[in-house]
C-alpha atoms as a printed R data frame, in Angstrom:
    type eleno elety resid chain resno       x       y       z
1   ATOM     1    CA   MET     A     1 -80.664 109.706 -11.029
2   ATOM     2    CA   LEU     A     2 -78.308 111.473  -8.442
3   ATOM     3    CA   TYR     A     3 -80.638 114.840  -8.103
4   ATOM     4    CA   GLN     A     4 -83.382 116.413  -9.312
5   ATOM     5    CA   ASN     A     5 -85.975 119.664  -9.106
6   ATOM     6    CA   GLU     A     6 -85.283 121.425  -5.193
7   ATOM     7    CA   GLU     A     7 -82.400 118.386  -4.878
8   ATOM     8    CA   LEU     A     8 -80.272 120.697  -6.745
9   ATOM     9    CA   PHE     A     9 -80.460 123.785  -4.320
10  ATOM    10    CA   LYS     A    10 -77.900 122.112  -2.246
11  ATOM    11    CA   LEU     A    11 -75.478 121.952  -5.392
12  ATOM    12    CA   MET     A    12 -75.608 125.248  -6.942
13  ATOM    13    CA   PRO     A    13 -76.101 128.961  -5.638
14  ATOM    14    CA   GLN     A    14 -78.631 129.643  -8.832
15  ATOM    15    CA   ARG     A    15 -82.353 130.559  -8.077
16  ATOM    16    CA   ASP     A    16 -85.705 131.309 -10.125
17  ATOM    17    CA   PRO     A    17 -85.784 132.635 -12.276
18  ATOM    18    CA   ILE     A    18 -83.052 131.555 -13.569
19  ATOM    19    CA   VAL     A    19 -82.734 127.754 -12.703
20  ATOM    20    CA   MET     A    20 -81.429 125.920 -15.918
21  ATOM    21    CA   VAL     A    21 -80.487 122.943 -14.930
22  ATOM    22    CA   ASP     A    22 -83.516 120.534 -12.937
23  ATOM    23    CA   LYS     A    23 -81.796 116.913 -13.016
24  ATOM    24    CA   ILE     A    24 -78.384 114.863 -12.668
25  ATOM    25    CA   PHE     A    25 -78.427 111.847 -14.168
26  ATOM    26    CA   ASP     A    26 -75.159 111.071 -13.504
27  ATOM    27    CA   ALA     A    27 -71.373 112.236 -12.303
28  ATOM    28    CA   GLU     A    28 -68.263 109.912 -12.313
29  ATOM    29    CA   GLY     A    29 -64.664 111.412 -12.508
30  ATOM    30    CA   ASP     A    30 -64.853 114.598 -14.711
31  ATOM    31    CA   VAL     A    31 -68.315 114.067 -16.482
32  ATOM    32    CA   ALA     A    32 -71.678 114.691 -15.437
33  ATOM    33    CA   HIS     A    33 -74.965 113.985 -17.568
34  ATOM    34    CA   THR     A    34 -77.540 116.773 -16.341
35  ATOM    35    CA   GLY     A    35 -81.188 117.627 -18.090
36  ATOM    36    CA   LEU     A    36 -83.623 120.672 -18.466
37  ATOM    37    CA   THR     A    37 -87.293 120.158 -19.486
38  ATOM    38    CA   VAL     A    38 -87.632 123.853 -20.845
39  ATOM    39    CA   SER     A    39 -90.921 125.231 -19.304
40  ATOM    40    CA   PRO     A    40 -92.800 128.268 -20.236
41  ATOM    41    CA   LYS     A    41 -91.708 129.776 -17.179
42  ATOM    42    CA   ASN     A    42 -88.134 130.219 -18.624
43  ATOM    43    CA   TYR     A    43 -86.454 132.999 -18.084
44  ATOM    44    CA   PHE     A    44 -84.738 132.794 -21.482
45  ATOM    45    CA   ILE     A    45 -87.812 131.619 -23.750
46  ATOM    46    CA   GLU     A    46 -88.425 134.143 -26.403
47  ATOM    47    CA   GLU     A    47 -92.142 135.434 -27.891
48  ATOM    48    CA   ASP     A    48 -91.127 132.341 -30.739
49  ATOM    49    CA   GLY     A    49 -91.442 129.449 -27.717
50  ATOM    50    CA   GLN     A    50 -87.928 128.621 -28.340
51  ATOM    51    CA   MET     A    51 -84.763 129.072 -25.859
52  ATOM    52    CA   ALA     A    52 -82.798 132.520 -26.650
53  ATOM    53    CA   GLU     A    53 -78.944 131.235 -27.454
54  ATOM    54    CA   PRO     A    54 -77.647 132.870 -24.090
55  ATOM    55    CA   GLY     A    55 -80.140 130.373 -22.767
56  ATOM    56    CA   LEU     A    56 -77.940 127.034 -23.617
57  ATOM    57    CA   ILE     A    57 -74.668 128.982 -22.573
58  ATOM    58    CA   GLU     A    58 -76.297 129.454 -18.995
59  ATOM    59    CA   HIS     A    59 -77.684 125.842 -18.999
60  ATOM    60    CA   ILE     A    60 -74.258 124.781 -19.819
61  ATOM    61    CA   ALA     A    61 -72.231 126.879 -17.069
62  ATOM    62    CA   GLN     A    62 -75.297 125.847 -14.501
63  ATOM    63    CA   SER     A    63 -74.518 122.349 -15.252
64  ATOM    64    CA   ALA     A    64 -70.984 122.477 -14.527
65  ATOM    65    CA   SER     A    65 -71.681 124.491 -11.425
66  ATOM    66    CA   ALA     A    66 -74.172 121.844 -10.008
67  ATOM    67    CA   PHE     A    67 -71.294 118.825 -10.932
68  ATOM    68    CA   MET     A    68 -68.614 121.411  -8.848
69  ATOM    69    CA   GLY     A    69 -71.583 121.331  -6.416
70  ATOM    70    CA   HIS     A    70 -72.033 117.525  -6.156
71  ATOM    71    CA   LYS     A    71 -67.761 116.928  -6.136
72  ATOM    72    CA   ALA     A    72 -67.804 119.613  -3.470
73  ATOM    73    CA   LEU     A    73 -70.529 117.964  -1.433
74  ATOM    74    CA   LEU     A    74 -68.947 114.247  -1.532
75  ATOM    75    CA   ALA     A    75 -65.788 115.754  -0.460
76  ATOM    76    CA   GLY     A    76 -67.580 117.688   2.562
77  ATOM    77    CA   GLU     A    77 -66.152 120.723   1.047
78  ATOM    78    CA   PRO     A    78 -68.422 124.394   1.069
79  ATOM    79    CA   LEU     A    79 -70.583 125.069  -1.932
80  ATOM    80    CA   PRO     A    80 -67.999 126.360  -4.855
81  ATOM    81    CA   ILE     A    81 -69.722 129.733  -6.698
82  ATOM    82    CA   GLY     A    82 -68.329 130.015 -10.554
83  ATOM    83    CA   TYR     A    83 -68.654 132.791 -12.974
84  ATOM    84    CA   ILE     A    84 -68.118 132.453 -16.570
85  ATOM    85    CA   GLY     A    85 -64.623 133.470 -17.081
86  ATOM    86    CA   GLU     A    86 -64.301 133.112 -21.368
87  ATOM    87    CA   VAL     A    87 -67.052 131.145 -23.761
88  ATOM    88    CA   LYS     A    88 -65.330 129.528 -26.777
89  ATOM    89    CA   LYS     A    89 -66.530 128.318 -29.891
90  ATOM    90    CA   PHE     A    90 -69.715 128.186 -28.956
91  ATOM    91    CA   HIS     A    91 -72.347 127.323 -31.626
92  ATOM    92    CA   CYS     A    92 -76.328 126.717 -31.215
93  ATOM    93    CA   TYR     A    93 -77.272 124.430 -34.028
94  ATOM    94    CA   VAL     A    94 -81.037 123.919 -33.298
95  ATOM    95    CA   ARG     A    95 -83.035 126.439 -30.314
96  ATOM    96    CA   PRO     A    96 -84.502 124.405 -28.131
97  ATOM    97    CA   ALA     A    97 -88.561 124.808 -27.584
98  ATOM    98    CA   VAL     A    98 -91.118 124.908 -24.674
99  ATOM    99    CA   GLY     A    99 -91.546 120.810 -23.299
100 ATOM   100    CA   ASP     A   100 -88.335 119.777 -25.378
101 ATOM   101    CA   GLU     A   101 -86.071 117.720 -22.951
102 ATOM   102    CA   LEU     A   102 -82.703 119.007 -22.894
103 ATOM   103    CA   THR     A   103 -79.229 116.743 -21.831
104 ATOM   104    CA   THR     A   104 -75.817 117.995 -21.396
105 ATOM   105    CA   THR     A   105 -72.710 116.460 -20.938
106 ATOM   106    CA   VAL     A   106 -69.981 118.762 -19.315
107 ATOM   107    CA   THR     A   107 -66.484 117.457 -18.503
108 ATOM   108    CA   LEU     A   108 -64.111 119.451 -16.626
109 ATOM   109    CA   GLY     A   109 -60.975 119.742 -17.747
110 ATOM   110    CA   ALA     A   110 -57.619 121.361 -15.952
111 ATOM   111    CA   GLU     A   111 -58.303 123.228 -12.909
112 ATOM   112    CA   VAL     A   112 -55.336 126.532 -12.823
113 ATOM   113    CA   ASN     A   113 -55.459 129.228 -10.222
114 ATOM   114    CA   GLY     A   114 -58.901 128.837  -9.512
115 ATOM   115    CA   VAL     A   115 -60.075 128.635 -13.652
116 ATOM   116    CA   THR     A   116 -61.689 125.635 -14.733
117 ATOM   117    CA   LEU     A   117 -61.316 124.756 -17.980
118 ATOM   118    CA   MET     A   118 -64.502 123.065 -19.192
119 ATOM   119    CA   THR     A   119 -66.556 121.434 -22.334
120 ATOM   120    CA   GLY     A   120 -70.013 120.927 -23.151
121 ATOM   121    CA   GLU     A   121 -72.898 119.259 -25.224
122 ATOM   122    CA   THR     A   122 -76.551 120.200 -25.086
123 ATOM   123    CA   ARG     A   123 -78.795 117.613 -27.262
124 ATOM   124    CA   CYS     A   124 -82.692 116.944 -27.890
125 ATOM   125    CA   GLY     A   125 -83.051 113.280 -28.123
126 ATOM   126    CA   GLU     A   126 -80.080 112.473 -30.960
127 ATOM   127    CA   THR     A   127 -80.116 116.140 -32.179
128 ATOM   128    CA   LEU     A   128 -76.942 118.158 -31.384
129 ATOM   129    CA   VAL     A   129 -78.619 121.469 -29.688
130 ATOM   130    CA   ALA     A   130 -75.364 123.480 -28.683
131 ATOM   131    CA   ASP     A   131 -71.758 122.658 -27.906
132 ATOM   132    CA   THR     A   132 -69.140 124.925 -26.386
133 ATOM   133    CA   GLN     A   133 -65.950 125.266 -24.308
134 ATOM   134    CA   MET     A   134 -65.745 127.639 -21.136
135 ATOM   135    CA   LYS     A   135 -63.205 128.588 -18.493
136 ATOM   136    CA   LEU     A   136 -64.811 128.849 -15.057
137 ATOM   137    CA   PHE     A   137 -63.661 130.607 -12.785
138 ATOM   138    CA   VAL     A   138 -64.044 128.986  -9.471
139 ATOM   139    CA   GLU     A   139 -64.262 130.276  -5.643
140 ATOM   140    CA   GLY     A   140 -64.235 128.168  -2.460
């Protein structure tokens, strides 16, 4: 594992109560694998104990943010700040529940004028939870 919990704060600007990534398993080339243990204190947990769909979008976006922070750290560059510019083709197949262990694969695509294309796929075990494509505007 590359980073977990508090170590991630040097890679991304998000802080409690909206930290949606608690580990980076690996990162190589344009692909990273991240994780999140869904906590009852998670900002996006609804009354039924399941995560709201916007929480999955935020988790995937923060996975990309942490990955970009990792790449910047390795390159000796400042921490980039990113914003979701567009969410395309988001599908939520299953809403995760408190206690679930999410694993996400993010793949960074082309960067044009500060906009990076990315795809993300989140699973809980073998079950596909969500997938999407995003455009991220990155400063820094």
